[in-house]
Amino acid sequence: MDISVFRKSKGRLIAVAGCLATGAMAYTVPAQAMKFEVNGDMNNRFQLATDKRSWFGGGVGLAGKRGALVKNDGDDAFAEIKYRFTLKGQNDEGTVKGVYGVEIGGVRAGQSGGGTFSGDGKNVETRFAYVDFSLPESPAHRVKVGLQPVSVNKYIWQESAIGVVMNGPLSDTSTYQLLWARGDAADETGVVVDGYDGADNFAVNVNFQPSSALKGGAFVLYQTNNQIDGASASDVTRYEIKGIADNSSYDIVNVGLSGQYNSALNSGGKLFAKGVAIYQKGDIELAGLTSLDGSTNANTDYDLSAYFLRGDIGVDYGDTKWTYTVWYASGDDNDSDSDLDAYMATDVDMNDSAIFQENMTDDDYFAETPYLVNKGMLVNKIQVDHKLSSRTTITGMALYNMLAEDILLGDGSFDDKLGLELGARVSYKLHKGLKLQGEVAYLFADDAMDAFEETSIQDGNGNEDIFHVAARLRYNF
């Protein structure tokens, strides 16, 4: 939605930008043309059924703790909303933009914190707040300063953070991005570190497109931190850089490559292939790490050497698209030594699996990462998307989920097989921008799932299958 207001006077312009969420905002600016744009994502989600409500507890857990598979756990059903609104204001030339975004997130019907009778107004948070401007002498190069979307690569870091980002063209076929962001500050938890303020991240991205059929990219992400406070970093639900920054010291270099290729087929379809490879190396010091199976490593210094690989290949015939995906996130094969071989993302949101990752009720996931704590993950996936009509699309998928390394089971044996997952989704376009969607997923548990079961039923076998059904009504404008 665009709003342009013009009014000439002796040096002043009063612009009424419009209404965002529940109130009107008025602006007084110098006499010039201003353009305002309001965007929204109004997401109504419904957990219709699951027989494992503890599993979708908002983070990976150990047996007997949050996230454990509980026998006769009971059904779960709820309704919730997550609304996001973004207001953008720019000058007439588009050389300067101001962006402010808010979120009303994960508020369940009937739940305190905004979902009860009459509401209580305690659920709004700032999602974005930044200035975006072009360089005066080089208008193709732009700088963003403030709380903004950060994207180095979706498999290592793609979320909001406060920082400075500069991007622009290197040539007719290539672009760059320079980034600095601080994801955690030393004084946040009362830690006093002389001459150092927090967890800093520096990144360089280069992307190129030599032809319409071929794209590629490379990045280097350097991360440094010094916030040792003697606390234990054993919360396995936070096995990401954002989860250990408060009480750790690290220097990590991440190097990544990506590519994408498209080619027309004689049969009239299109062949596509894309891939990502990321390697990370560095040192981490913290009070201790807890493995996925619950064992605690007594070491405080770790040599990190890990990697992530992903490939997608498929054919697209317009109404029907077939995709085969495989990814591998390295895991740690020895929970008691100082060599850490487990891939660790910074802050990501994955949704390939409705059972192990984020689904339509994405605040109630098991893991947001492409791995499970320090045991990594190996997944093979086949997906087919078919457009039934201009309004309706259906999707079917099958995933075989494994850990990258064996995990200790309740009977003393080891295994890496999590199980076969089958899923389906349907999307129906009610109006422009408004979609009604549904999904169903079922995991046929294999033996490695025994490690996630509550202690009383662990016997070396995966005894608890997982069933999930959800829907959402989503309006984007």
mmCIF file of N, CA and C in Angstrom, residues 121-164:
data_model
loop_
_atom_site.group_PDB
_atom_site.id
_atom_site.type_symbol
_atom_site.label_atom_id
_atom_site.label_comp_id
_atom_site.label_asym_id
_atom_site.label_seq_id
_atom_site.Cartn_x
_atom_site.Cartn_y
_atom_site.Cartn_z
ATOM 1 N N GLY A 121 -2.205 -6.256 25.655
ATOM 2 C CA GLY A 121 -1.233 -5.381 25.027
ATOM 3 C C GLY A 121 0.209 -5.627 25.378
ATOM 4 N N LYS A 122 0.575 -6.833 25.774
ATOM 5 C CA LYS A 122 1.951 -7.104 26.178
ATOM 6 C C LYS A 122 2.686 -8.002 25.187
ATOM 7 N N ASN A 123 2.293 -7.969 23.935
ATOM 8 C CA ASN A 123 2.847 -8.944 23.001
ATOM 9 C C ASN A 123 3.477 -8.338 21.752
ATOM 10 N N VAL A 124 3.690 -7.021 21.716
ATOM 11 C CA VAL A 124 4.254 -6.376 20.539
ATOM 12 C C VAL A 124 5.760 -6.195 20.727
ATOM 13 N N GLU A 125 6.534 -6.585 19.725
ATOM 14 C CA GLU A 125 7.977 -6.419 19.780
ATOM 15 C C GLU A 125 8.482 -5.753 18.512
ATOM 16 N N THR A 126 9.599 -5.046 18.626
ATOM 17 C CA THR A 126 10.228 -4.429 17.469
ATOM 18 C C THR A 126 11.020 -5.491 16.713
ATOM 19 N N ARG A 127 10.731 -5.618 15.409
ATOM 20 C CA ARG A 127 11.439 -6.581 14.579
ATOM 21 C C ARG A 127 12.510 -5.910 13.735
ATOM 22 N N PHE A 128 12.194 -4.761 13.146
ATOM 23 C CA PHE A 128 13.161 -4.005 12.342
ATOM 24 C C PHE A 128 13.100 -2.539 12.730
ATOM 25 N N ALA A 129 14.252 -1.863 12.640
ATOM 26 C CA ALA A 129 14.337 -0.418 12.814
ATOM 27 C C ALA A 129 15.684 0.019 12.243
ATOM 28 N N TYR A 130 15.679 0.493 10.996
ATOM 29 C CA TYR A 130 16.950 0.843 10.367
ATOM 30 C C TYR A 130 16.781 1.900 9.293
ATOM 31 N N VAL A 131 17.907 2.531 8.940
ATOM 32 C CA VAL A 131 17.982 3.520 7.870
ATOM 33 C C VAL A 131 18.726 2.894 6.696
ATOM 34 N N ASP A 132 18.188 3.098 5.485
ATOM 35 C CA ASP A 132 18.759 2.540 4.253
ATOM 36 C C ASP A 132 18.994 3.709 3.295
ATOM 37 N N PHE A 133 20.263 3.949 2.920
ATOM 38 C CA PHE A 133 20.557 5.101 2.060
ATOM 39 C C PHE A 133 21.616 4.747 1.016
ATOM 40 N N SER A 134 21.593 5.473 -0.094
ATOM 41 C CA SER A 134 22.592 5.295 -1.140
ATOM 42 C C SER A 134 23.748 6.265 -0.930
ATOM 43 N N LEU A 135 24.911 5.911 -1.447
ATOM 44 C CA LEU A 135 26.066 6.791 -1.347
ATOM 45 C C LEU A 135 25.910 7.951 -2.337
ATOM 46 N N PRO A 136 26.207 9.177 -1.911
ATOM 47 C CA PRO A 136 25.974 10.346 -2.775
ATOM 48 C C PRO A 136 26.692 10.268 -4.128
ATOM 49 N N GLU A 137 27.932 9.811 -4.136
ATOM 50 C CA GLU A 137 28.701 9.770 -5.369
ATOM 51 C C GLU A 137 28.555 8.442 -6.117
ATOM 52 N N SER A 138 27.982 7.446 -5.447
ATOM 53 C CA SER A 138 27.804 6.126 -6.066
ATOM 54 C C SER A 138 26.428 5.591 -5.691
ATOM 55 N N PRO A 139 25.372 6.083 -6.334
ATOM 56 C CA PRO A 139 24.005 5.737 -5.907
ATOM 57 C C PRO A 139 23.653 4.265 -6.019
ATOM 58 N N ALA A 140 24.407 3.479 -6.789
ATOM 59 C CA ALA A 140 24.116 2.046 -6.889
ATOM 60 C C ALA A 140 24.553 1.288 -5.643
ATOM 61 N N HIS A 141 25.383 1.916 -4.812
ATOM 62 C CA HIS A 141 25.859 1.296 -3.579
ATOM 63 C C HIS A 141 25.041 1.835 -2.413
ATOM 64 N N ARG A 142 24.515 0.931 -1.585
ATOM 65 C CA ARG A 142 23.633 1.338 -0.497
ATOM 66 C C ARG A 142 24.158 0.820 0.836
ATOM 67 N N VAL A 143 23.782 1.534 1.901
ATOM 68 C CA VAL A 143 24.182 1.187 3.263
ATOM 69 C C VAL A 143 22.934 1.131 4.143
ATOM 70 N N LYS A 144 22.838 0.081 4.961
ATOM 71 C CA LYS A 144 21.755 -0.042 5.931
ATOM 72 C C LYS A 144 22.364 -0.077 7.333
ATOM 73 N N VAL A 145 21.807 0.747 8.239
ATOM 74 C CA VAL A 145 22.320 0.842 9.604
ATOM 75 C C VAL A 145 21.163 0.664 10.576
ATOM 76 N N GLY A 146 21.309 -0.287 11.516
ATOM 77 C CA GLY A 146 20.283 -0.489 12.526
ATOM 78 C C GLY A 146 19.886 -1.943 12.659
ATOM 79 N N LEU A 147 18.728 -2.171 13.269
ATOM 80 C CA LEU A 147 18.184 -3.522 13.451
ATOM 81 C C LEU A 147 17.526 -3.945 12.145
ATOM 82 N N GLN A 148 18.088 -4.937 11.479
ATOM 83 C CA GLN A 148 17.696 -5.231 10.106
ATOM 84 C C GLN A 148 17.807 -6.719 9.795
ATOM 85 N N PRO A 149 17.241 -7.157 8.656
ATOM 86 C CA PRO A 149 17.445 -8.541 8.238
ATOM 87 C C PRO A 149 18.916 -8.769 7.882
ATOM 88 N N VAL A 150 19.484 -9.839 8.415
ATOM 89 C CA VAL A 150 20.870 -10.215 8.119
ATOM 90 C C VAL A 150 20.852 -11.541 7.376
ATOM 91 N N SER A 151 21.542 -11.602 6.231
ATOM 92 C CA SER A 151 21.598 -12.842 5.475
ATOM 93 C C SER A 151 23.001 -13.037 4.915
ATOM 94 N N VAL A 152 23.735 -13.975 5.519
ATOM 95 C CA VAL A 152 25.018 -14.394 4.974
ATOM 96 C C VAL A 152 24.795 -15.609 4.090
ATOM 97 N N ASN A 153 24.112 -16.599 4.618
ATOM 98 C CA ASN A 153 23.641 -17.773 3.897
ATOM 99 C C ASN A 153 22.555 -18.400 4.768
ATOM 100 N N LYS A 154 21.454 -18.861 4.154
ATOM 101 C CA LYS A 154 20.302 -19.317 4.939
ATOM 102 C C LYS A 154 20.606 -20.526 5.801
ATOM 103 N N TYR A 155 21.725 -21.229 5.529
ATOM 104 C CA TYR A 155 22.056 -22.423 6.304
ATOM 105 C C TYR A 155 23.055 -22.144 7.423
ATOM 106 N N ILE A 156 23.508 -20.876 7.532
ATOM 107 C CA ILE A 156 24.405 -20.546 8.639
ATOM 108 C C ILE A 156 23.942 -19.304 9.398
ATOM 109 N N TRP A 157 23.389 -18.304 8.696
ATOM 110 C CA TRP A 157 22.896 -17.124 9.403
ATOM 111 C C TRP A 157 21.946 -16.345 8.515
ATOM 112 N N GLN A 158 20.683 -16.324 8.914
ATOM 113 C CA GLN A 158 19.674 -15.538 8.228
ATOM 114 C C GLN A 158 18.596 -15.178 9.225
ATOM 115 N N GLU A 159 18.774 -14.052 9.895
ATOM 116 C CA GLU A 159 17.836 -13.541 10.893
ATOM 117 C C GLU A 159 18.150 -12.067 11.138
ATOM 118 N N SER A 160 17.406 -11.444 12.031
ATOM 119 C CA SER A 160 17.611 -10.021 12.286
ATOM 120 C C SER A 160 18.714 -9.800 13.318
ATOM 121 N N ALA A 161 19.422 -8.662 13.186
ATOM 122 C CA ALA A 161 20.464 -8.269 14.131
ATOM 123 C C ALA A 161 20.775 -6.792 13.914
ATOM 124 N N ILE A 162 21.378 -6.166 14.904
ATOM 125 C CA ILE A 162 21.807 -4.769 14.767
ATOM 126 C C ILE A 162 23.188 -4.735 14.137
ATOM 127 N N GLY A 163 23.339 -3.952 13.080
ATOM 128 C CA GLY A 163 24.626 -3.894 12.406
ATOM 129 C C GLY A 163 24.639 -2.882 11.283
ATOM 130 N N VAL A 164 25.670 -2.975 10.454
ATOM 131 C CA VAL A 164 25.847 -2.128 9.281
ATOM 132 C C VAL A 164 26.082 -3.045 8.086
#
